[in-house]
Coordinates of C-alpha atoms in Angstrom, one line a residue:
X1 CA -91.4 -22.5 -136.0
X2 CA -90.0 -26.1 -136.7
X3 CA -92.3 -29.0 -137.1
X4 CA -90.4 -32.5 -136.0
X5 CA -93.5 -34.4 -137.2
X6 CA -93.9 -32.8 -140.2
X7 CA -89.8 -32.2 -140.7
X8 CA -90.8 -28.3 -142.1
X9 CA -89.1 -25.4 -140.7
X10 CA -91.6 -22.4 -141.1
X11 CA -90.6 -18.3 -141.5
X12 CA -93.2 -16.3 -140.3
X13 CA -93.2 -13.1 -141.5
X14 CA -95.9 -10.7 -139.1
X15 CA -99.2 -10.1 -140.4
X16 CA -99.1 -12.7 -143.2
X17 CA -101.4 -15.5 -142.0
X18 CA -98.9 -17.2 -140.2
X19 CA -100.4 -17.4 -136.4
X20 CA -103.2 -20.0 -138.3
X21 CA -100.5 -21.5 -140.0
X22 CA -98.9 -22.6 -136.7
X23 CA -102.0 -23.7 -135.2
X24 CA -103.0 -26.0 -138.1
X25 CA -99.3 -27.3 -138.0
X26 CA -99.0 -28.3 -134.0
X27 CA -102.2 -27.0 -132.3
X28 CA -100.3 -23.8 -130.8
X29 CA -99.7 -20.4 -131.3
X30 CA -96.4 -19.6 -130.9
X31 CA -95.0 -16.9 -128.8
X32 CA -92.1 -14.0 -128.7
X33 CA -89.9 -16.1 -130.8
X34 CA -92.7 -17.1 -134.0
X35 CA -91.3 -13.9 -135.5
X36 CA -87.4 -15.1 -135.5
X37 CA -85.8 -14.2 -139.2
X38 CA -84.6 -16.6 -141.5
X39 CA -80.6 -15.9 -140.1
X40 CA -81.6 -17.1 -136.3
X41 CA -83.8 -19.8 -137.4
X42 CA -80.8 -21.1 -139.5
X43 CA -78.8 -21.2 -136.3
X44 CA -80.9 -22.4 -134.2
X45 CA -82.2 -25.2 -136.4
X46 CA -78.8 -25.8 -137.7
X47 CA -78.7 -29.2 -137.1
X48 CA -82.1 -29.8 -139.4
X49 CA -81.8 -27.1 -141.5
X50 CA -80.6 -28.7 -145.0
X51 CA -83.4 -31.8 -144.5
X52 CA -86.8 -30.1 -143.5
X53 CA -88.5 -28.5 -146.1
X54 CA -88.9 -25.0 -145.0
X55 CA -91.1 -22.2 -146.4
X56 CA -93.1 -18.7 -145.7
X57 CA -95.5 -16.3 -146.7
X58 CA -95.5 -13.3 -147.9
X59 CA -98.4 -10.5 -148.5
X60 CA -98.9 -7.2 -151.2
X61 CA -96.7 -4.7 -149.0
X62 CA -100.1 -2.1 -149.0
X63 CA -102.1 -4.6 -147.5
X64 CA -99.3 -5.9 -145.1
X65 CA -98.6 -2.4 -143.9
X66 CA -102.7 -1.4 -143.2
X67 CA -102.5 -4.9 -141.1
X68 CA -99.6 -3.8 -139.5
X69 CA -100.9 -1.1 -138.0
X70 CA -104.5 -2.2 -137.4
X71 CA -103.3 -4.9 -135.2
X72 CA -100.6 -2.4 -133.6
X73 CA -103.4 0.0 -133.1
X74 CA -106.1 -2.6 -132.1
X75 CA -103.5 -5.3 -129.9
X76 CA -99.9 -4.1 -129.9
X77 CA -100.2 -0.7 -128.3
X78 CA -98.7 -0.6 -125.3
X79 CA -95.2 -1.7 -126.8
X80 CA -94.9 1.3 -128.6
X81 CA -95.6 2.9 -125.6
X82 CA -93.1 1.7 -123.7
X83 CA -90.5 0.8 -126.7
X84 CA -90.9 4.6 -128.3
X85 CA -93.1 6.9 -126.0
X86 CA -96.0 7.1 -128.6
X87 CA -99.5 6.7 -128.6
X88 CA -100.3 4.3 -131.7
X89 CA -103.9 4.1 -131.0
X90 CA -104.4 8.4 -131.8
X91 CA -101.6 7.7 -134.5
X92 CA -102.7 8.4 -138.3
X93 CA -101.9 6.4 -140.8
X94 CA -99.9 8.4 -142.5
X95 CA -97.5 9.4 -139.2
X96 CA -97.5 5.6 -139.2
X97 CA -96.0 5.1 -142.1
X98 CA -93.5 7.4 -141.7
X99 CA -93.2 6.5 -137.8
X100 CA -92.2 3.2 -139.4
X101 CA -89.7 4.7 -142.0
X102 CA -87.6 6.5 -139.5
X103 CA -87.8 3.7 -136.9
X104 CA -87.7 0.3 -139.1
X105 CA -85.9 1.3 -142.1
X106 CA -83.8 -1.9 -141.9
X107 CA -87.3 -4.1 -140.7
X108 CA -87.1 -4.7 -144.6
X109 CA -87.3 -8.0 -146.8
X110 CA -83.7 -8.9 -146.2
X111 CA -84.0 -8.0 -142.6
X112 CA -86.3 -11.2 -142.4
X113 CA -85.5 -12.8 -145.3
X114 CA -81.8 -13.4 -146.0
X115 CA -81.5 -16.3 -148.6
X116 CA -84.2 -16.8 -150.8
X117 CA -82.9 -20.0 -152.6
X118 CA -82.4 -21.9 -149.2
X119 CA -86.8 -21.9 -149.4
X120 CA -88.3 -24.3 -150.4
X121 CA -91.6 -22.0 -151.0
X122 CA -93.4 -18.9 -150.8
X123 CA -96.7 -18.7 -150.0
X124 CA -98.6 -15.8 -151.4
X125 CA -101.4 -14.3 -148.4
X126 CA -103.7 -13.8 -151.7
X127 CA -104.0 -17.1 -152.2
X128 CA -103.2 -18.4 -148.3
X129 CA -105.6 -21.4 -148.1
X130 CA -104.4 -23.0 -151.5
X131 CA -100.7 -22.1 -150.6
X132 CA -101.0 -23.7 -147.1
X133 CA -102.7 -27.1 -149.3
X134 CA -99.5 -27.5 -151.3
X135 CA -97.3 -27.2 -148.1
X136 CA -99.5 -30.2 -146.7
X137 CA -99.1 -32.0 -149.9
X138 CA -95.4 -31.2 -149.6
X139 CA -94.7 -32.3 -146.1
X140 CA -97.2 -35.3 -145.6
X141 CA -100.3 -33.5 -143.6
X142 CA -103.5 -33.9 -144.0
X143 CA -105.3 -31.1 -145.8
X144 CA -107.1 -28.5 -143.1
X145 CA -108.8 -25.3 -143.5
X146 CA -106.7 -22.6 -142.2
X147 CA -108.4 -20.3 -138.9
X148 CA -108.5 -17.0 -138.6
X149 CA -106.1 -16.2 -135.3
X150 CA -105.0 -12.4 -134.8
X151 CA -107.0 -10.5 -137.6
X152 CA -107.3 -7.0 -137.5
X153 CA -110.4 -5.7 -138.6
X154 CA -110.2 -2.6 -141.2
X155 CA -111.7 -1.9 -144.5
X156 CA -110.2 -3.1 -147.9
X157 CA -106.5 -2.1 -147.8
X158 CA -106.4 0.4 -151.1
X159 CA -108.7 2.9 -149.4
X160 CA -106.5 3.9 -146.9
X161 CA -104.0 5.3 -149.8
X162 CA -105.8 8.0 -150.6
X163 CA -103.2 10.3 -151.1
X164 CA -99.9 9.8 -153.4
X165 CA -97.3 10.4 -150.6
X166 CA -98.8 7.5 -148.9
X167 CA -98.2 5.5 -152.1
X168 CA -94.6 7.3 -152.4
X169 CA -93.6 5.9 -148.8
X170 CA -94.9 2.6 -149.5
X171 CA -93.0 2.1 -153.1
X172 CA -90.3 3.6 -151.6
X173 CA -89.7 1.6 -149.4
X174 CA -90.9 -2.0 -150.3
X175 CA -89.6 -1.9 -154.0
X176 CA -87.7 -4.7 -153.5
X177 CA -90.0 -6.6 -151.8
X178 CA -92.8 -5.8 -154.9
X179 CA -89.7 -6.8 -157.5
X180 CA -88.7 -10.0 -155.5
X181 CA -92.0 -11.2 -155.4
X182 CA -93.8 -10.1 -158.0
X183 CA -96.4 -7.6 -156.5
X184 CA -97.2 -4.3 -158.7
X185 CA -96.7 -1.3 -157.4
X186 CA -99.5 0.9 -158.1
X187 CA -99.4 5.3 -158.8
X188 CA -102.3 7.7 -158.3
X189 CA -100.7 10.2 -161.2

């Protein structure tokens, strides 16, 4: 999303707190086009894109996949219905994982992400709230406490990798997403 008022261009990566970062910035929440990567928002924006500060957020890719599929399972359903003929919401988690291997192999950091140096900074979903206060400090907004919009409800992301193959696909493939930004990647043996 791009912010005129607050001359910040914002890359929201899905499931990473962004929908209540969009609403604190401008009141809305964003449709089809809040999940554009970094590339299209470049040309679209083109004309801003050197002057407005522009950052994003990124989560632990464990956590960020058990979101994923929460919300997929829980709100998001009926577009893998119609986009791949499969019923999410009897899907296991581990034929989601690999559901997502085969079907979003190149869905990866780059995919979204494509120049790293062009932003300004990276909000870590750990620490969401105090990330979000240095972006207001940055671009000149009064300090707000972030909502939560579009949480899926599950239980604490580790217990769902019970097993090491889940852990396998995960480290697989996300390593460069845990070496970029600093996340550890954890092993059952």
């Amino acid at each position: 999303m791009i912010s005129h008022k607050y001359k910040c261009i914002f890359i929201h990566l899905g499931r990473t707190g962004g929908t209540s970062i969009e609403f604190a910035l401008d009141g809305t929440v964003h449709g089809w086009e809040k999940h554009w990567t970094q590339r299209i928002m470049r040309r679209k924006y083109k004309n801003y894109w050197k002057d407005y500060y522009k950052f994003t957020c990124v989560r632990n890719p464990y956590d960020w996949v058990v979101s994923q599929y929460f919300h997929n399972k829980q709100i998001n359903y009926e577009w893998y219905e119609k986009t791949y003929n499969v019923d999410i919401k009897t899907m296991s988690f581990l034929d989601f994982l690999k559901f997502n291997n085969i079907n979003f192999a190149e869905e990866k950091l780059n995919f979204f992400l494509d120049e790293l140096d062009e932003i300004d900074y990276i909000i870590r979903f750990e620490e969401l709230q105090k990330g979000f206060d240095y972006i207001c400090d940055q671009i000149g907004k009064p300090k707000t406490l972030l909502e939560r919009i579009e949480s899926s409800t599950h239980e604490s992301y580790m217990n769902y990798y019970d097993t090491q193959e889940k852990i396998d696909i995960i480290n697989e493939d996300y390593r460069e997403y845990f070496e970029t930004f600093g996340y550890e990647m954890v092993n059952k043996n």
